[in-house]
Coordinates of C-alpha atoms and ligand atoms in Angstrom, one line a residue:
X1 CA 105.5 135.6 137.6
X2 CA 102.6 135.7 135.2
X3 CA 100.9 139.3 135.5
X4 CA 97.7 139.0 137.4
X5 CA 95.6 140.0 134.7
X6 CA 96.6 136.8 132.5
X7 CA 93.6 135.3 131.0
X8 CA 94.1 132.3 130.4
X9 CA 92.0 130.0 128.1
X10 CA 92.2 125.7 127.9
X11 CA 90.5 124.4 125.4
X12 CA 89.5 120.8 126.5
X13 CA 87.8 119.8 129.8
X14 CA 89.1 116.1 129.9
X15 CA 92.0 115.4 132.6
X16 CA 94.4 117.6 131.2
X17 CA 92.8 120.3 131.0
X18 CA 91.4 120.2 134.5
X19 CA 94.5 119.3 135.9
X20 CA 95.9 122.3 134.4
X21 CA 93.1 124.5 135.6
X22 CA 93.5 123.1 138.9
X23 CA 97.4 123.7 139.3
X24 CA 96.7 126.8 137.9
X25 CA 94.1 128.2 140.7
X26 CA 94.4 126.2 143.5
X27 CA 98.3 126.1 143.5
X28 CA 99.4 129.2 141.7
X29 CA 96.0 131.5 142.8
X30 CA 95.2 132.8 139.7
X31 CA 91.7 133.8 138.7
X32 CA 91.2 134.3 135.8
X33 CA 91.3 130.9 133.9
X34 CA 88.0 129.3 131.6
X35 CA 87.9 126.0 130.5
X36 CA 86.5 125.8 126.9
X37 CA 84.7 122.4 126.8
X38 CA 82.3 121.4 123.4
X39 CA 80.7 118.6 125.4
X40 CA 80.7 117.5 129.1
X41 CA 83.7 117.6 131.6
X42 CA 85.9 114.4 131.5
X43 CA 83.2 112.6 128.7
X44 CA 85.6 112.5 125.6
X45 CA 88.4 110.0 126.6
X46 CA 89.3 110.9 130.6
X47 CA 86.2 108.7 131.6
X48 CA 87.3 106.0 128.9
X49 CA 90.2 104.4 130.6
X50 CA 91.6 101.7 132.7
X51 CA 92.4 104.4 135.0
X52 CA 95.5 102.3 136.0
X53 CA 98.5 104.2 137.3
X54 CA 102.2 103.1 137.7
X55 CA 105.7 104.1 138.0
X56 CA 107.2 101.1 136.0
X57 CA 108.2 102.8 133.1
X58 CA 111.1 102.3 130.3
X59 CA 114.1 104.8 129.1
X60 CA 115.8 105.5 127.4
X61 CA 116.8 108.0 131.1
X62 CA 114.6 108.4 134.2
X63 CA 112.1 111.5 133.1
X64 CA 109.3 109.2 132.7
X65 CA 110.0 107.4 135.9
X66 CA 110.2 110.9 137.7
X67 CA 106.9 112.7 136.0
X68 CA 105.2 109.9 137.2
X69 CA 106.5 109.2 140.8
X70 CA 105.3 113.1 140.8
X71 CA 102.2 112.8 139.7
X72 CA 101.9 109.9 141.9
X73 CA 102.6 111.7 144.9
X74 CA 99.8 114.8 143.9
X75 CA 97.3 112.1 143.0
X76 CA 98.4 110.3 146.9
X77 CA 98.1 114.5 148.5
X78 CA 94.5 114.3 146.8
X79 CA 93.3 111.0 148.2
X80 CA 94.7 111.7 151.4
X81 CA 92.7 115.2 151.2
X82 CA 89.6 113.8 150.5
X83 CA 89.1 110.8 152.6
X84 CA 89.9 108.9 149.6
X85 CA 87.5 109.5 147.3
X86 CA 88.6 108.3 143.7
X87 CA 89.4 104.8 145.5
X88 CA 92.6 104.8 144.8
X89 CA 94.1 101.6 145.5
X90 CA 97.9 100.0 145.1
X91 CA 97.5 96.6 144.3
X92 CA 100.2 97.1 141.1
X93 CA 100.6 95.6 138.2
X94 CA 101.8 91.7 137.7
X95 CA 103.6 91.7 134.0
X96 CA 103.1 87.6 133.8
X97 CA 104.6 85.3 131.0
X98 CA 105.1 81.5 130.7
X99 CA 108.2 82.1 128.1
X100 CA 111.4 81.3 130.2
X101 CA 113.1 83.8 127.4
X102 CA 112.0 86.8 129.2
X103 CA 112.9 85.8 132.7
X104 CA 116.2 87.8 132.5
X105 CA 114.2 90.7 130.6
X106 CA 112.0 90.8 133.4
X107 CA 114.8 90.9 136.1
X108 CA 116.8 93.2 134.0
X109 CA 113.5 95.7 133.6
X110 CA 113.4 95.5 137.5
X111 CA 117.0 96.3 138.0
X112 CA 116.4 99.1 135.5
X113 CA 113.5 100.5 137.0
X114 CA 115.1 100.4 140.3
X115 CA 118.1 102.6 139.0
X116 CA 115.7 105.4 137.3
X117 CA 113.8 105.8 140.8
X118 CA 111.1 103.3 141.0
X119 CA 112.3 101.7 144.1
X120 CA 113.8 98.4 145.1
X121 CA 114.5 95.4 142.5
X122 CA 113.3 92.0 144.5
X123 CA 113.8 88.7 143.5
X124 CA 112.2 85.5 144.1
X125 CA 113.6 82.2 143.1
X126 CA 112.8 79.5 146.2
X127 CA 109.7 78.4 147.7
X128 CA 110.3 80.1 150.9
X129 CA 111.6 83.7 149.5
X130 CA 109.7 86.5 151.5
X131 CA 106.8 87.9 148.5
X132 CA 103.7 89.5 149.9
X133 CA 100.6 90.2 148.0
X134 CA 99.9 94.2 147.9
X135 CA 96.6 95.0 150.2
X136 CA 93.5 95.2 147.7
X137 CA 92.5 98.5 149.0
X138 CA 94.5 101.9 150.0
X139 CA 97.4 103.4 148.7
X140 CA 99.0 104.3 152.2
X141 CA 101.7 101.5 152.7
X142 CA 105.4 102.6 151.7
X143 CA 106.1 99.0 149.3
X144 CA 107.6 100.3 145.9
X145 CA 110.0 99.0 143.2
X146 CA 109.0 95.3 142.0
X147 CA 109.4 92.0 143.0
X148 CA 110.1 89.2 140.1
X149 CA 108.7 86.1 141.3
X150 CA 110.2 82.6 139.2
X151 CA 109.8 80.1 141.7
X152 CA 107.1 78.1 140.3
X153 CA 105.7 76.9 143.4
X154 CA 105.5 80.5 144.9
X155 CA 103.6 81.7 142.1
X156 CA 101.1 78.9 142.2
X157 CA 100.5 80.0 145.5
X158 CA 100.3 83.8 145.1
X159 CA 98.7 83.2 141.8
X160 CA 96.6 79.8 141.5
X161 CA 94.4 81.8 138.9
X162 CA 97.0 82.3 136.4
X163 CA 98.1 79.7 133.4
X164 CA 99.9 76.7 135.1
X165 CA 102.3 77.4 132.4
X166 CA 103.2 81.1 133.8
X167 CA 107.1 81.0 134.6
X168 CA 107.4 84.7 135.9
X169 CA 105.6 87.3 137.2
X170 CA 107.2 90.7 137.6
X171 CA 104.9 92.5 140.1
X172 CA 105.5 96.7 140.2
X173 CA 104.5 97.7 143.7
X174 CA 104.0 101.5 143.1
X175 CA 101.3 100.9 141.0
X176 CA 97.5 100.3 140.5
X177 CA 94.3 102.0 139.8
X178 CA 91.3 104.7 140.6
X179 CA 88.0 106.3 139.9
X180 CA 89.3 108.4 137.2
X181 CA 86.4 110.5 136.8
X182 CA 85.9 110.9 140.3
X183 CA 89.7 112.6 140.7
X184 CA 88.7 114.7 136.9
X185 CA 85.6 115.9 139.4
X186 CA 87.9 116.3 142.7
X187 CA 90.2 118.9 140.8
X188 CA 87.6 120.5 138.4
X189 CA 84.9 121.1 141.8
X190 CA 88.6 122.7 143.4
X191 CA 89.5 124.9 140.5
X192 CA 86.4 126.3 140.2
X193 CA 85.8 127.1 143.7
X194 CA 88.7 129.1 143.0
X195 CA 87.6 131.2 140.2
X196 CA 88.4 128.9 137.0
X197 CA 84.8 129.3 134.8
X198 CA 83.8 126.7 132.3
X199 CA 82.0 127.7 129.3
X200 CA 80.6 125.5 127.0
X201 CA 81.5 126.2 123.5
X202 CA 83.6 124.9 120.3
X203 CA 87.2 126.7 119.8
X204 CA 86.8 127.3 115.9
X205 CA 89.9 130.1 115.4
X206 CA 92.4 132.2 117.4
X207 CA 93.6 135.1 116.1
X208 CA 97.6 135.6 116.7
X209 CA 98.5 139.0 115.2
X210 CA 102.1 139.8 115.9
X211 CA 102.6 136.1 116.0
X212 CA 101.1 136.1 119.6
X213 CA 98.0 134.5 121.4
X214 CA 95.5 137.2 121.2
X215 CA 92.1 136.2 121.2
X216 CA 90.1 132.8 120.4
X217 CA 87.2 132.5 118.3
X218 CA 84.4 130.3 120.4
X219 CA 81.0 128.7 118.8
X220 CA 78.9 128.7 121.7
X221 CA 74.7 128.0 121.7
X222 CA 73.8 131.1 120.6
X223 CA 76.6 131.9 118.3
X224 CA 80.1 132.9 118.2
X225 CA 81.8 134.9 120.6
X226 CA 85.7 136.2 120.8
X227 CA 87.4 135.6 124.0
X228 CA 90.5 137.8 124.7
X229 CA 93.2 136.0 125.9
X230 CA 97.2 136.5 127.2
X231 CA 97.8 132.3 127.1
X232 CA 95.6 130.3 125.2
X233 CA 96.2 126.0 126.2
X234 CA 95.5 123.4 124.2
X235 CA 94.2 120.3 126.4
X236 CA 91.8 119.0 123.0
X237 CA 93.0 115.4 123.5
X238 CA 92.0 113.5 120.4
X239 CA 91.5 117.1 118.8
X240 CA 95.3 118.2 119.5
X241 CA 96.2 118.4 116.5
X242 CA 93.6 120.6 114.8
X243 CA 93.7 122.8 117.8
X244 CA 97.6 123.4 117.0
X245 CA 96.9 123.6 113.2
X246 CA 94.7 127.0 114.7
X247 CA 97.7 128.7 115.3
X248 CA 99.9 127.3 112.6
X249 CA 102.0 125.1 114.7
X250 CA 102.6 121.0 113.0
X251 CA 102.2 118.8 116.1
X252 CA 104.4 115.3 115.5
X253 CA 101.6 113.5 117.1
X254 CA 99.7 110.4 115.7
X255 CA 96.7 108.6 116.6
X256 CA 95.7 105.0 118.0
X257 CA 92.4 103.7 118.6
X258 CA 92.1 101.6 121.8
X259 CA 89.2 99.7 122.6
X260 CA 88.2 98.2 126.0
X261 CA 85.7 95.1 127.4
X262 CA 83.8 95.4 130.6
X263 CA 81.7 92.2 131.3
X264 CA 80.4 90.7 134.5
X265 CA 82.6 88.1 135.6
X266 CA 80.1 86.0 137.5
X267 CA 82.1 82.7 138.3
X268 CA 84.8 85.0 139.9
X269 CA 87.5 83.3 137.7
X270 CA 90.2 86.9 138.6
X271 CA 89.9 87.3 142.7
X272 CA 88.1 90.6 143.4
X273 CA 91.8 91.2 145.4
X274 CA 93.9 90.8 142.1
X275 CA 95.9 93.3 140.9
X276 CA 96.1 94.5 137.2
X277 CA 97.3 91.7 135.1
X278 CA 99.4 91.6 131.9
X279 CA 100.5 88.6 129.7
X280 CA 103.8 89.1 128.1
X281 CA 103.6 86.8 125.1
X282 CA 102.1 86.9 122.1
X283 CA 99.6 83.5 121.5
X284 CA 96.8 81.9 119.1
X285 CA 94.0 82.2 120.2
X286 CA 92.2 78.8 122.2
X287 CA 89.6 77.6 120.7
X288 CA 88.4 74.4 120.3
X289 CA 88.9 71.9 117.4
X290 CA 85.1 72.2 116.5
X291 CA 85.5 76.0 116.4
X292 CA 89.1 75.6 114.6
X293 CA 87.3 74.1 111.8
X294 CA 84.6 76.5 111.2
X295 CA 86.6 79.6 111.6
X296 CA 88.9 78.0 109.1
X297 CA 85.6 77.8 106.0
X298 CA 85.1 81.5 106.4
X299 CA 87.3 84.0 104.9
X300 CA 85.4 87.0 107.4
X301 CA 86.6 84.8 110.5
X302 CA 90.2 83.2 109.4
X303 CA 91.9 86.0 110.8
X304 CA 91.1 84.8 114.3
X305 CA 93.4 81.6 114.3
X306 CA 96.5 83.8 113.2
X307 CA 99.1 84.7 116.0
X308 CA 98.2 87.6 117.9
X309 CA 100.3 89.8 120.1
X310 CA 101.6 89.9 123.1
X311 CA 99.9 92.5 125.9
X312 CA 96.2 91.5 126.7
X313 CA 95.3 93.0 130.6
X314 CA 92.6 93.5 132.3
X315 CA 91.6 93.9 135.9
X316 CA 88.6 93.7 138.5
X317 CA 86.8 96.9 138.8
X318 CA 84.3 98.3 141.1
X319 CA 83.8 97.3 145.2
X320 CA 83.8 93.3 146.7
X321 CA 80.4 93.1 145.9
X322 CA 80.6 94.0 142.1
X323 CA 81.5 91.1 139.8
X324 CA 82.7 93.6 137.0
X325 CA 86.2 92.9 135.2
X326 CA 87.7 95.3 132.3
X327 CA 89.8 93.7 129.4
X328 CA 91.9 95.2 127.4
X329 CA 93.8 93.9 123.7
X330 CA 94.7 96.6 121.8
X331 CA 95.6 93.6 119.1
X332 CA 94.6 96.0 115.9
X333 CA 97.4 98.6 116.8
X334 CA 98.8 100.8 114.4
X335 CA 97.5 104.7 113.8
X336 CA 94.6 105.8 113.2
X337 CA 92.1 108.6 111.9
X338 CA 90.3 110.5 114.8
X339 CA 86.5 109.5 114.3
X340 CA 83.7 109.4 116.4
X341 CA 81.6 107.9 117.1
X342 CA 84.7 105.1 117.7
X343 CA 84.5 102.6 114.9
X344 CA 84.9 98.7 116.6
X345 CA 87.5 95.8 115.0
X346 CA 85.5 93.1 114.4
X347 CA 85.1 90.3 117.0
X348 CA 86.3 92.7 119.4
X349 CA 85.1 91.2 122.7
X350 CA 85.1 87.6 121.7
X351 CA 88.7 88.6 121.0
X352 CA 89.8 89.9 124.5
X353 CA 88.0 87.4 126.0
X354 CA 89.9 84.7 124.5
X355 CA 93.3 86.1 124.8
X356 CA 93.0 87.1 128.6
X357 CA 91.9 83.1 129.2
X358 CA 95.0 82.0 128.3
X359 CA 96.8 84.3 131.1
X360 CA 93.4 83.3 133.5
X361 CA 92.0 79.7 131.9
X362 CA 89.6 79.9 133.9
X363 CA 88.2 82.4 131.6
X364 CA 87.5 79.8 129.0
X365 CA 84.4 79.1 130.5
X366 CA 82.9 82.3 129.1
X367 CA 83.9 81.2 125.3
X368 CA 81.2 82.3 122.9
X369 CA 78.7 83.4 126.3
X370 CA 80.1 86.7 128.1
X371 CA 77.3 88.2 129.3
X372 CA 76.4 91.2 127.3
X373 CA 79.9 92.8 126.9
X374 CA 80.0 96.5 127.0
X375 CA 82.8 98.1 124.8
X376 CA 84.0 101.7 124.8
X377 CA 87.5 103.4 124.5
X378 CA 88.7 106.1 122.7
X379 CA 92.4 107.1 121.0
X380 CA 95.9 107.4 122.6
X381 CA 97.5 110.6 121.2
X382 CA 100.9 110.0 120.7
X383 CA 104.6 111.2 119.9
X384 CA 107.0 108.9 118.2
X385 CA 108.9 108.3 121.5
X386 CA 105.4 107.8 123.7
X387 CA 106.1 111.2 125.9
X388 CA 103.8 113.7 126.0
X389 CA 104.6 117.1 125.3
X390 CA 103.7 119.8 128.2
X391 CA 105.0 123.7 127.7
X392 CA 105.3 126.3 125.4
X393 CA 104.5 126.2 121.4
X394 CA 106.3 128.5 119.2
X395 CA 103.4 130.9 119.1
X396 CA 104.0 133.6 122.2
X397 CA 101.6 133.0 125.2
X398 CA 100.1 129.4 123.3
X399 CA 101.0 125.9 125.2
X400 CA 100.5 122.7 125.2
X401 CA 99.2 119.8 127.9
X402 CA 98.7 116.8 125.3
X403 CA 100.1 113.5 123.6
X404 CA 98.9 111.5 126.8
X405 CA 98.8 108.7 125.0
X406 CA 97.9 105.6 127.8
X407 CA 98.8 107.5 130.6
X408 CA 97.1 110.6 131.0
X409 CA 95.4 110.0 134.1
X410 CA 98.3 108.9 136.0
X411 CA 100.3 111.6 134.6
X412 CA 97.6 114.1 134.6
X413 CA 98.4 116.0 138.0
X414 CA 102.4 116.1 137.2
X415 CA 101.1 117.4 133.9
X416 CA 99.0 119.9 135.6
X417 CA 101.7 121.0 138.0
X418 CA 104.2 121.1 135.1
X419 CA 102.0 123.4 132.7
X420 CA 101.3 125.8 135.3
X421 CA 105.2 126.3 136.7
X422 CA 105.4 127.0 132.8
X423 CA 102.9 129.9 132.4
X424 CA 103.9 131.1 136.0
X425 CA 107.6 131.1 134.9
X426 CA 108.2 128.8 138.2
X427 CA 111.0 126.9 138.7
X428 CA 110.5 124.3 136.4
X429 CA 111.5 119.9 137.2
X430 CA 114.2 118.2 136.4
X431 CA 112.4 116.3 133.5
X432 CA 110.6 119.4 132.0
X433 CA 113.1 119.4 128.9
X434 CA 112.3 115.5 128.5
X435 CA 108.8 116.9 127.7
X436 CA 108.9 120.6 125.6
X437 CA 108.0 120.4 121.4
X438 CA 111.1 122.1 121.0
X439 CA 113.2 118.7 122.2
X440 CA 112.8 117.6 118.4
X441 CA 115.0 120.8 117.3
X442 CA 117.6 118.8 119.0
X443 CA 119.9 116.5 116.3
X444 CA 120.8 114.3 118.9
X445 CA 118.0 113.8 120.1
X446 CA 116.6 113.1 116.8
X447 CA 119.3 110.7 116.5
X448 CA 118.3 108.8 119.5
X449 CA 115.0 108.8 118.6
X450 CA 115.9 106.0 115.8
X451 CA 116.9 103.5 118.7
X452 CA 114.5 104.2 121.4
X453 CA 112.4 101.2 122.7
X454 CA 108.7 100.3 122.4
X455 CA 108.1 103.5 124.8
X456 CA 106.3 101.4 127.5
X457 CA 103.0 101.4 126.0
X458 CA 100.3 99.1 127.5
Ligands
FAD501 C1 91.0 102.4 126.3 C2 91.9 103.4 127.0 C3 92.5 103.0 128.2 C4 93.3 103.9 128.9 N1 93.9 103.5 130.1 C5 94.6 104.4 130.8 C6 95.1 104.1 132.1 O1 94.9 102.9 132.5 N2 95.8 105.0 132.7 C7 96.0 106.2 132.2 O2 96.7 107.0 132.9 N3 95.6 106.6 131.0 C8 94.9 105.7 130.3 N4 94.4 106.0 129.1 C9 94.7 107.3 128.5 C10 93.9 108.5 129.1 O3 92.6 108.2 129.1 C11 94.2 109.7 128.2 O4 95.6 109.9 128.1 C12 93.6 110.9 128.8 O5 92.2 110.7 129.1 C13 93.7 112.1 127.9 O6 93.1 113.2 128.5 P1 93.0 114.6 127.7 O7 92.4 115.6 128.7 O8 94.2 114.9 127.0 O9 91.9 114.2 126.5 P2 90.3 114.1 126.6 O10 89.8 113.4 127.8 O11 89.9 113.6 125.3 O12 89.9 115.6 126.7 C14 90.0 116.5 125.6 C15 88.8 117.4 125.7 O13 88.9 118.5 124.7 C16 87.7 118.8 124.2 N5 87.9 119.5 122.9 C17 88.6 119.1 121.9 N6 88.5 120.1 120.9 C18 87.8 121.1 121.4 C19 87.4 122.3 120.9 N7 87.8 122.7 119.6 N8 86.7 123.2 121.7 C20 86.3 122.8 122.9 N9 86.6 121.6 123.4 C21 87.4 120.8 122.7 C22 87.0 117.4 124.0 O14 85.6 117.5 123.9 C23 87.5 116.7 125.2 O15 86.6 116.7 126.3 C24 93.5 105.2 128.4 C25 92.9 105.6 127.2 C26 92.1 104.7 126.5 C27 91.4 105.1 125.2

C-alpha cells in the first residue's frame, strides 16, 4: 500500500485527471491528492466531445473490450448513485453502409466482438427476424453484444431515415452516450469532498534528483511555488507530451485534430430517439449539378468534389424538446501540431453536413442553409496502436493517465480505477499490461505492432 503520507500531484483537471483523483480518494481514501489545473476543470478537451461510450471495440486480443466493459460498469455504479444525472442513455451505435462488401465484415466484427466479451452476435436476415430498437432513455436494461440487421425491409422499418440504399446496419447494444461534463463534475464534487484540493496553476518543471519524483515547479497568480511531491501524474491531455519531456521521459504519442458540428436540426430529419449513427463508406460529396459546376472554376473549392472517407457520425443531443444534433467528419485526418486556439479545415461544417446527408438524405435540405453551425473540438492524443497508456513511467513515483485518443470519457473511470490500483500497488486487471509505456520494450510486441488494424478509431 502507498504510505499514507504520499502526496500525490496530477497535473490536468480534464476527465483523466479527475477520474484519477476520484479513484484515488473516494476508492482508495487517500488525502492527500491536488489537482494542478492552468484553466478550468473539464474546459480543455473533456467538455469537447461526442461523449459517446461503447464496448464495440477491435483487437488485435480482448483488453480494449475489457477496459471498457469496466469503465462501463463504474460509469453505470455512478448513474445509478446519482439518480442519473449525466443522462446516460444506451441507445448504441448503428455502424450503417449501403456497400454489400462489408456485410460479412460487419457479421464477422460481431462475431468478433462477441468472442472478446462484448456480448451476443445477432443476426437479421428476414422480414420477421426478432430486432428491437434500444429504449431512447436509461441505461438499466441487460441488451448487449450487436445485432446486424441485412434484411432490407427490416431496416426500412427500424430505419426509414436512413439512405434507401443502406444494405446493413450493425447495431452495438452496450453502447451510447452522456453529459460528459456533468459525470467530470459528479467525480471531481466526490473527490474533493474527500480531501483532493485543486489549485490553479501552470506545472513549468519537476525536479527528479536521484532519478525520482521529488518536487514540481508550479506558476500560479502570484508567482511560482514548489510543491513537494512522492507521485507526481501526468493527466495534461493535449499537453502530455511536454509534461513527460519535464522529467525526461520520450512519450510515442502523436496528435490529431478533431473537429465537431452542432446545428439545430429543426425539420427533425434524425428522430430525437436515434441512436448514434455511423456511415461505413467513403462517398463524393452530393451536390447539385449547378453547384458541381461552380466548385469545379475555383481552385480554393475543387477539393470538395474529390472522394472523401468513410466515417461521418453524428447523433441527437440534448432532451425531446431540443432540436440540437452533433456531426462529426474527421475527413482532414492525419497528425497534427498542438495549437490553440484550434485552427478550422476549411468548409468545415458545409462539409459534415453534406457527408452525414448521404447516410440521412433527408439532411439535404439544409445544403448551403444550416442554421448558424457551432464548431468546436479539440485533439485525440494518441499511440500508434490507439491504446492509451495508464501506469508507471520510468522516473520512480511519476505516472501516466493519457493517450485517450477518442475515448477518454468512456474509458475515463476504468482509467481512473486502473491508475490508482497502480500507485496503491493493488491488485492490478487483467488488461493492465495491454496499457503500461513499458509494453513497447517488448520485440514482439513491436513486431505486432506492424500488422495491427485501424485501432477502432471513430
Ligand atoms: C471532437 C472530439 C470528440 C470526442 N468524442 C469522444 C467520445 O464520443 N467519447 C469519448 O470517450 N471520448 C471522446 N473524445 C475524446 C475525449 O474527449 C478525450 O480523450 C478526453 O477528454 C481526454 O481527457 P484528458 O483529461 O486526457 O485531457 P483534457 O480534457 O485535455 O485535460 C487535460 C488538462 O490538463 C491541463 N494541463 C495541461 N498541461 C498543464 C500544465 N502544465 N499545468 C496544469 N494543467 C495542465 C489542461 O489545461 C487540461 O485541462 C473526443 C474528443 C474530441 C476532440
Amino acid at each position: 500500500m502507498t504510505n499514507p503520507s504520499a502526496k500525490i500531484v496530477i497535473c490536468g483537471a480534464g476527465i483523466a485527471g479527475i477520474a484519477a483523483a476520484h479513484a484515488l480518494t473516494v476508492v482508495h481514501g487517500l488525502d492527500n491528492v491536488v489537482l494542478v489545473e492552468q484553466g478550468d476543470p473539464l474546459s480543455l478537451t473533456s467538455d469537447k466531445s461526442t461523449e459517446a461510450y461503447r464496448n464495440w471495440w477491435p483487437g488485435p486480443d480482448w483488453a480494449m473490450t475489457a477496459f471498457m466493459n469496466r469503465s462501463i460498469d463504474l460509469i453505470e455504479a455512478l448513474a445509478r448513485e446519482t439518480g442519473n444525472r449525466f443522462h446516460v442513455n444506451r441507445r448504441g451505435y448503428a455502424f450503417t453502409t449501403a456497400d454489400t462488401a462489408k456485410i460479412p465484415f460487419l457479421q464477422t466484427m460481431a462475431k468478433t466482438a462477441e468472442s472478446r466479451g462484448a456480448g451476443p452476435a445477432r443476426f437479421h436476415e428476414t422480414p420477421s427476424s426478432p430486432y428491437k430498437p434500444s429504449p431512447g432513455r436509461g441505461f438499466d436494461f441487460p441488451l448487449t453484444g450487436a445485432d446486424v440487421i441485412t434484411d432490407p425491409e427490416l431496416i426500412r422499418r427500424h430505419f426509414p431515415y436512413l439512405n434507401p440504399a443502406t444494405v446493413a446496419v450493425a447495431h452495438a447494444r452496450r453502447a451510447g452516450w452522456m453529459s460528459a461534463q456533468q459525470l467530470g463534475m459528479v467525480m471531481l464534487e466526490r473527490a474533493r469532498q474527500h480531501g483532493a484540493k485543486l489549485l490553479k496553476g501552470k506545472i513549468v518543471g519537476a525536479d527528479t534528483a536521484g532519478g525520482r519524483i521529488r518536487a514540481v515547479e508550479v506558476e500560479l497568480a502570484n508567482g511560482r511555488q514548489s510543491l513537494a511531491c512522492t507521485h507526481f501524474v501526468i493527466a495534461a491531455g493535449p499537453m502530455q507530451k511536454e509534461m513527460a519531456q519535464l522529467i525526461g521521459v520520450d512519450l510515442p504519442i502523436t496528435a490529431e485534430r478533431h473537429l465537431k458540428m452542432s446545428f439545430s436540426d429543426s425539420l427533425r430529419a434524425v428522430p430525437r430517439s436515434a441512436p448514434m449513427l455511423i456511415w461505413l463508406d467513403e462517398q463524393h460529396l452530393p451536390w447539385s449539378d449547378d453547384e458541381r459546376a461552380a466548385l469545379a472554376e475555383d481552385e480554393e473549392t475543387r477539393p470538395l468534389l474529390s472522394r472523401f472517407p468513410a466515417g461521418v457520425h453524428g447523433r441527437p443531443d440534448g432532451g425531446d424538446d431540443s432540436t440540437a444534433l452533433i456531426v462529426l467528419f474527421n475527413h482532414h485526418g492525419g497528425a497534427a501540431d498542438v495549437v490553440f486556439p484550434l485552427p478550422q479545415p476549411a468548409h468545415y461544417a458545409e462539409i459534415a453536413l453534406r457527408g452525414f446527408s448521404t447516410m440521412v438524405p433527408a439532411m439535404q435540405a439544409y445544403a448551403g442553409k444550416a442554421a448558424r453551425p457551432f464548431i468546436d473540438g479539440g485533439y485525440y492524443i494518441k499511440t500508434r496502436e490507439n491504446r492509451p497508456l495508464i501506469g508507471p513511467l520510468p522516473v520512480a513515483g511519476a505516472y501516466i493517465s493519457g493517450a485517450f485518443s477518442g475515448f477518454g470519457v468512456m474509458g475515463s473511470c476504468a482509467g481512473g480505477e486502473l491508475l490508482a490500483c497502480h500507485i496503491t500497488e493493488s491488485a492490478l486487471p487483467d488488461y493492465a499490461p495491454a496499457f503500461l509505456l513499458s509494453r513497447y520494450e517488448d520485440a514482439e510486441y513491436r513486431a505486432l505492432l506492424d500488422r495491427w488494424g485501424d485501432g477502432g478509431q471513430l
